[in-house]
Amino acid sequence: MKKRLTGAALFAFLLMLFCVGTVQADFVKNGSATMYKTENGTYLKGLQQINGAYYYFDASGVMQVNGWVTTYDGKQYYASSDGRVLFSQWIGQVYYVKDNGEKAKGLTRIGSQLYYFSTTDGQLLKGKLKDASGNLYITDSRGVVYSGILFQY
């Protein structure tokens, strides 16, 4: 009986140690910052997919929120208030993020319409525009590029 009780106690103790030592991957708060701690105890960095959504973590592992994020290779993404990187949608009426999450720049097709965004900051441009190659674009008041129409000066 004593042997059986000792074996059960040892098993319970080992089970407790195993459970305490297990770290689950999850979002954690560090002051006002949110980070994502992996199962091995490290923090994610860069653009990461978690449970079907994308998030961007800076070099310190802090999740970025409420604004534009520029990666080491110059790509720009928009992080919402909950940290999710947005895809295929307008940010206000000035910027657009494409289906890959990157900020639209230059001549960009959205649905069936063409728009021209600044090649430097990605802001939607309106009116009469010339690109770096000298191509002329004319837009309506919403920024939609006219195509298939001849204009007379």
PDB file of C-alpha atoms in Angstrom:
ATOM      1  CA  MET A   1       0.000   0.000   0.000  1.00  0.00           C
ATOM      2  CA  LYS A   2       2.809   2.372   0.934  1.00  0.00           C
ATOM      3  CA  LYS A   3       4.574   1.590  -2.366  1.00  0.00           C
ATOM      4  CA  ARG A   4       1.411   2.341  -4.373  1.00  0.00           C
ATOM      5  CA  LEU A   5       0.866   5.662  -2.533  1.00  0.00           C
ATOM      6  CA  THR A   6       4.489   6.705  -3.107  1.00  0.00           C
ATOM      7  CA  GLY A   7       4.177   5.879  -6.824  1.00  0.00           C
ATOM      8  CA  ALA A   8       0.959   7.902  -7.127  1.00  0.00           C
ATOM      9  CA  ALA A   9       2.518  10.856  -5.310  1.00  0.00           C
ATOM     10  CA  LEU A  10       5.577  10.745  -7.574  1.00  0.00           C
ATOM     11  CA  PHE A  11       3.366  10.584 -10.669  1.00  0.00           C
ATOM     12  CA  ALA A  12       1.286  13.573  -9.447  1.00  0.00           C
ATOM     13  CA  PHE A  13       4.441  15.567  -8.699  1.00  0.00           C
ATOM     14  CA  LEU A  14       5.925  14.877 -12.147  1.00  0.00           C
ATOM     15  CA  LEU A  15       2.628  15.743 -13.817  1.00  0.00           C
ATOM     16  CA  MET A  16       2.554  19.042 -11.917  1.00  0.00           C
ATOM     17  CA  LEU A  17       6.110  19.860 -13.017  1.00  0.00           C
ATOM     18  CA  PHE A  18       5.242  19.127 -16.632  1.00  0.00           C
ATOM     19  CA  CYS A  19       2.159  21.370 -16.531  1.00  0.00           C
ATOM     20  CA  VAL A  20       4.002  24.253 -14.875  1.00  0.00           C
ATOM     21  CA  GLY A  21       6.834  24.065 -17.413  1.00  0.00           C
ATOM     22  CA  THR A  22       4.550  24.315 -20.453  1.00  0.00           C
ATOM     23  CA  VAL A  23       4.365  27.780 -22.014  1.00  0.00           C
ATOM     24  CA  GLN A  24       1.499  28.567 -24.367  1.00  0.00           C
ATOM     25  CA  ALA A  25       1.961  30.991 -27.244  1.00  0.00           C
ATOM     26  CA  ASP A  26      -0.187  34.071 -26.683  1.00  0.00           C
ATOM     27  CA  PHE A  27      -0.413  37.848 -26.710  1.00  0.00           C
ATOM     28  CA  VAL A  28       1.054  39.378 -23.549  1.00  0.00           C
ATOM     29  CA  LYS A  29       1.002  42.923 -22.162  1.00  0.00           C
ATOM     30  CA  ASN A  30       4.277  44.565 -21.204  1.00  0.00           C
ATOM     31  CA  GLY A  31       3.243  47.914 -19.739  1.00  0.00           C
ATOM     32  CA  SER A  32       1.312  49.642 -22.510  1.00  0.00           C
ATOM     33  CA  ALA A  33       2.892  47.447 -25.212  1.00  0.00           C
ATOM     34  CA  THR A  34       1.424  44.231 -26.580  1.00  0.00           C
ATOM     35  CA  MET A  35       3.777  41.454 -27.616  1.00  0.00           C
ATOM     36  CA  TYR A  36       3.360  37.861 -28.769  1.00  0.00           C
ATOM     37  CA  LYS A  37       5.269  35.281 -26.774  1.00  0.00           C
ATOM     38  CA  THR A  38       5.907  31.988 -28.547  1.00  0.00           C
ATOM     39  CA  GLU A  39       5.838  28.536 -26.968  1.00  0.00           C
ATOM     40  CA  ASN A  40       9.630  28.587 -26.632  1.00  0.00           C
ATOM     41  CA  GLY A  41       9.508  31.923 -24.777  1.00  0.00           C
ATOM     42  CA  THR A  42      10.744  34.222 -27.557  1.00  0.00           C
ATOM     43  CA  TYR A  43       8.835  37.216 -28.940  1.00  0.00           C
ATOM     44  CA  LEU A  44       7.735  37.508 -32.570  1.00  0.00           C
ATOM     45  CA  LYS A  45       9.192  40.211 -34.826  1.00  0.00           C
ATOM     46  CA  GLY A  46       8.232  41.459 -38.287  1.00  0.00           C
ATOM     47  CA  LEU A  47       5.063  40.603 -40.214  1.00  0.00           C
ATOM     48  CA  GLN A  48       3.454  37.506 -38.664  1.00  0.00           C
ATOM     49  CA  GLN A  49       0.275  35.514 -39.244  1.00  0.00           C
ATOM     50  CA  ILE A  50      -1.519  34.517 -36.025  1.00  0.00           C
ATOM     51  CA  ASN A  51      -4.861  32.697 -36.078  1.00  0.00           C
ATOM     52  CA  GLY A  52      -5.568  33.794 -39.659  1.00  0.00           C
ATOM     53  CA  ALA A  53      -4.780  37.512 -39.145  1.00  0.00           C
ATOM     54  CA  TYR A  54      -1.543  39.390 -39.810  1.00  0.00           C
ATOM     55  CA  TYR A  55       0.237  41.580 -37.262  1.00  0.00           C
ATOM     56  CA  TYR A  56       3.470  43.568 -37.384  1.00  0.00           C
ATOM     57  CA  PHE A  57       5.943  43.481 -34.492  1.00  0.00           C
ATOM     58  CA  ASP A  58       8.911  45.866 -34.328  1.00  0.00           C
ATOM     59  CA  ALA A  59      12.532  44.843 -33.631  1.00  0.00           C
ATOM     60  CA  SER A  60      11.771  44.757 -29.882  1.00  0.00           C
ATOM     61  CA  GLY A  61       8.730  42.524 -30.423  1.00  0.00           C
ATOM     62  CA  VAL A  62       6.145  45.262 -29.767  1.00  0.00           C
ATOM     63  CA  MET A  63       2.934  44.944 -31.817  1.00  0.00           C
ATOM     64  CA  GLN A  64       2.308  48.044 -33.930  1.00  0.00           C
ATOM     65  CA  VAL A  65      -1.122  49.713 -33.839  1.00  0.00           C
ATOM     66  CA  ASN A  66      -2.960  52.710 -35.330  1.00  0.00           C
ATOM     67  CA  GLY A  67      -0.746  53.638 -38.228  1.00  0.00           C
ATOM     68  CA  TRP A  68       1.683  52.949 -41.012  1.00  0.00           C
ATOM     69  CA  VAL A  69       4.524  50.505 -40.499  1.00  0.00           C
ATOM     70  CA  THR A  70       7.580  50.460 -42.766  1.00  0.00           C
ATOM     71  CA  THR A  71       9.506  47.191 -42.999  1.00  0.00           C
ATOM     72  CA  TYR A  72      13.285  46.830 -43.366  1.00  0.00           C
ATOM     73  CA  ASP A  73      12.808  46.441 -47.150  1.00  0.00           C
ATOM     74  CA  GLY A  74      10.674  49.594 -47.503  1.00  0.00           C
ATOM     75  CA  LYS A  75       7.218  48.008 -47.755  1.00  0.00           C
ATOM     76  CA  GLN A  76       4.457  49.881 -45.947  1.00  0.00           C
ATOM     77  CA  TYR A  77       1.509  48.280 -44.155  1.00  0.00           C
ATOM     78  CA  TYR A  78      -1.305  49.774 -42.081  1.00  0.00           C
ATOM     79  CA  ALA A  79      -1.933  48.411 -38.580  1.00  0.00           C
ATOM     80  CA  SER A  80      -5.428  48.997 -37.155  1.00  0.00           C
ATOM     81  CA  SER A  81      -6.269  49.840 -33.534  1.00  0.00           C
ATOM     82  CA  ASP A  82      -6.273  46.134 -32.609  1.00  0.00           C
ATOM     83  CA  GLY A  83      -2.946  45.599 -34.394  1.00  0.00           C
ATOM     84  CA  ARG A  84      -4.307  43.693 -37.382  1.00  0.00           C
ATOM     85  CA  VAL A  85      -2.658  44.575 -40.690  1.00  0.00           C
ATOM     86  CA  LEU A  86      -5.340  45.670 -43.169  1.00  0.00           C
ATOM     87  CA  PHE A  87      -5.783  44.312 -46.696  1.00  0.00           C
ATOM     88  CA  SER A  88      -7.741  45.461 -49.798  1.00  0.00           C
ATOM     89  CA  GLN A  89      -9.284  48.580 -48.317  1.00  0.00           C
ATOM     90  CA  TRP A  90      -9.197  52.339 -48.191  1.00  0.00           C
ATOM     91  CA  ILE A  91      -7.555  54.102 -45.265  1.00  0.00           C
ATOM     92  CA  GLY A  92      -9.693  57.211 -45.063  1.00  0.00           C
ATOM     93  CA  GLN A  93     -10.223  58.444 -48.609  1.00  0.00           C
ATOM     94  CA  VAL A  94      -6.550  59.129 -49.228  1.00  0.00           C
ATOM     95  CA  TYR A  95      -4.650  55.822 -49.054  1.00  0.00           C
ATOM     96  CA  TYR A  96      -5.332  52.280 -50.176  1.00  0.00           C
ATOM     97  CA  VAL A  97      -3.805  48.988 -49.062  1.00  0.00           C
ATOM     98  CA  LYS A  98      -3.676  46.300 -51.725  1.00  0.00           C
ATOM     99  CA  ASP A  99      -4.594  42.629 -51.420  1.00  0.00           C
ATOM    100  CA  ASN A 100      -1.037  41.866 -50.242  1.00  0.00           C
ATOM    101  CA  GLY A 101      -1.378  44.529 -47.511  1.00  0.00           C
ATOM    102  CA  GLU A 102       1.115  46.946 -49.059  1.00  0.00           C
ATOM    103  CA  LYS A 103       0.323  50.638 -49.524  1.00  0.00           C
ATOM    104  CA  ALA A 104      -0.726  51.407 -53.114  1.00  0.00           C
ATOM    105  CA  LYS A 105       1.672  53.626 -55.092  1.00  0.00           C
ATOM    106  CA  GLY A 106       1.605  54.727 -58.724  1.00  0.00           C
ATOM    107  CA  LEU A 107      -1.114  53.587 -61.123  1.00  0.00           C
ATOM    108  CA  THR A 108      -3.284  51.054 -59.271  1.00  0.00           C
ATOM    109  CA  ARG A 109      -6.411  49.142 -60.299  1.00  0.00           C
ATOM    110  CA  ILE A 110      -9.043  48.817 -57.560  1.00  0.00           C
ATOM    111  CA  GLY A 111     -11.962  46.764 -58.796  1.00  0.00           C
ATOM    112  CA  SER A 112     -12.722  48.059 -62.280  1.00  0.00           C
ATOM    113  CA  GLN A 113     -11.310  51.563 -61.653  1.00  0.00           C
ATOM    114  CA  LEU A 114      -7.792  52.959 -62.077  1.00  0.00           C
ATOM    115  CA  TYR A 115      -6.344  55.389 -59.529  1.00  0.00           C
ATOM    116  CA  TYR A 116      -3.010  57.175 -59.360  1.00  0.00           C
ATOM    117  CA  PHE A 117      -1.239  57.340 -56.003  1.00  0.00           C
ATOM    118  CA  SER A 118       1.904  59.290 -55.212  1.00  0.00           C
ATOM    119  CA  THR A 119       4.960  57.124 -55.789  1.00  0.00           C
ATOM    120  CA  THR A 120       6.625  58.605 -52.707  1.00  0.00           C
ATOM    121  CA  ASP A 121       3.997  58.718 -49.935  1.00  0.00           C
ATOM    122  CA  GLY A 122       1.108  56.759 -51.510  1.00  0.00           C
ATOM    123  CA  GLN A 123      -1.445  59.559 -51.225  1.00  0.00           C
ATOM    124  CA  LEU A 124      -4.292  59.504 -53.786  1.00  0.00           C
ATOM    125  CA  LEU A 125      -3.694  62.186 -56.406  1.00  0.00           C
ATOM    126  CA  LYS A 126      -6.413  64.018 -58.315  1.00  0.00           C
ATOM    127  CA  GLY A 127      -6.535  66.312 -61.321  1.00  0.00           C
ATOM    128  CA  LYS A 128      -4.003  66.417 -64.147  1.00  0.00           C
ATOM    129  CA  LEU A 129      -0.952  64.291 -63.315  1.00  0.00           C
ATOM    130  CA  LYS A 130       2.315  63.340 -64.967  1.00  0.00           C
ATOM    131  CA  ASP A 131       4.319  60.317 -63.885  1.00  0.00           C
ATOM    132  CA  ALA A 132       8.133  60.056 -63.911  1.00  0.00           C
ATOM    133  CA  SER A 133       8.050  58.739 -67.499  1.00  0.00           C
ATOM    134  CA  GLY A 134       6.037  61.732 -68.715  1.00  0.00           C
ATOM    135  CA  ASN A 135       2.718  59.886 -69.075  1.00  0.00           C
ATOM    136  CA  LEU A 136      -0.267  62.173 -68.502  1.00  0.00           C
ATOM    137  CA  TYR A 137      -3.228  61.071 -66.377  1.00  0.00           C
ATOM    138  CA  ILE A 138      -6.449  62.978 -65.730  1.00  0.00           C
ATOM    139  CA  THR A 139      -8.793  62.006 -62.908  1.00  0.00           C
ATOM    140  CA  ASP A 140     -12.302  62.861 -61.843  1.00  0.00           C
ATOM    141  CA  SER A 141     -13.036  64.449 -58.446  1.00  0.00           C
ATOM    142  CA  ARG A 142     -12.870  61.019 -56.739  1.00  0.00           C
ATOM    143  CA  GLY A 143      -9.425  60.285 -58.161  1.00  0.00           C
ATOM    144  CA  VAL A 144     -10.605  57.783 -60.799  1.00  0.00           C
ATOM    145  CA  VAL A 145      -8.329  57.955 -63.851  1.00  0.00           C
ATOM    146  CA  TYR A 146     -10.136  58.612 -67.109  1.00  0.00           C
ATOM    147  CA  SER A 147      -9.283  56.054 -69.773  1.00  0.00           C
ATOM    148  CA  GLY A 148     -10.385  55.589 -73.355  1.00  0.00           C
ATOM    149  CA  ILE A 149     -11.329  59.280 -73.649  1.00  0.00           C
ATOM    150  CA  LEU A 150      -9.608  61.833 -75.866  1.00  0.00           C
ATOM    151  CA  PHE A 151      -9.217  65.281 -74.370  1.00  0.00           C
ATOM    152  CA  GLN A 152      -8.733  68.423 -76.388  1.00  0.00           C
ATOM    153  CA  TYR A 153      -6.473  71.180 -75.049  1.00  0.00           C
TER     154      TYR A 153
END
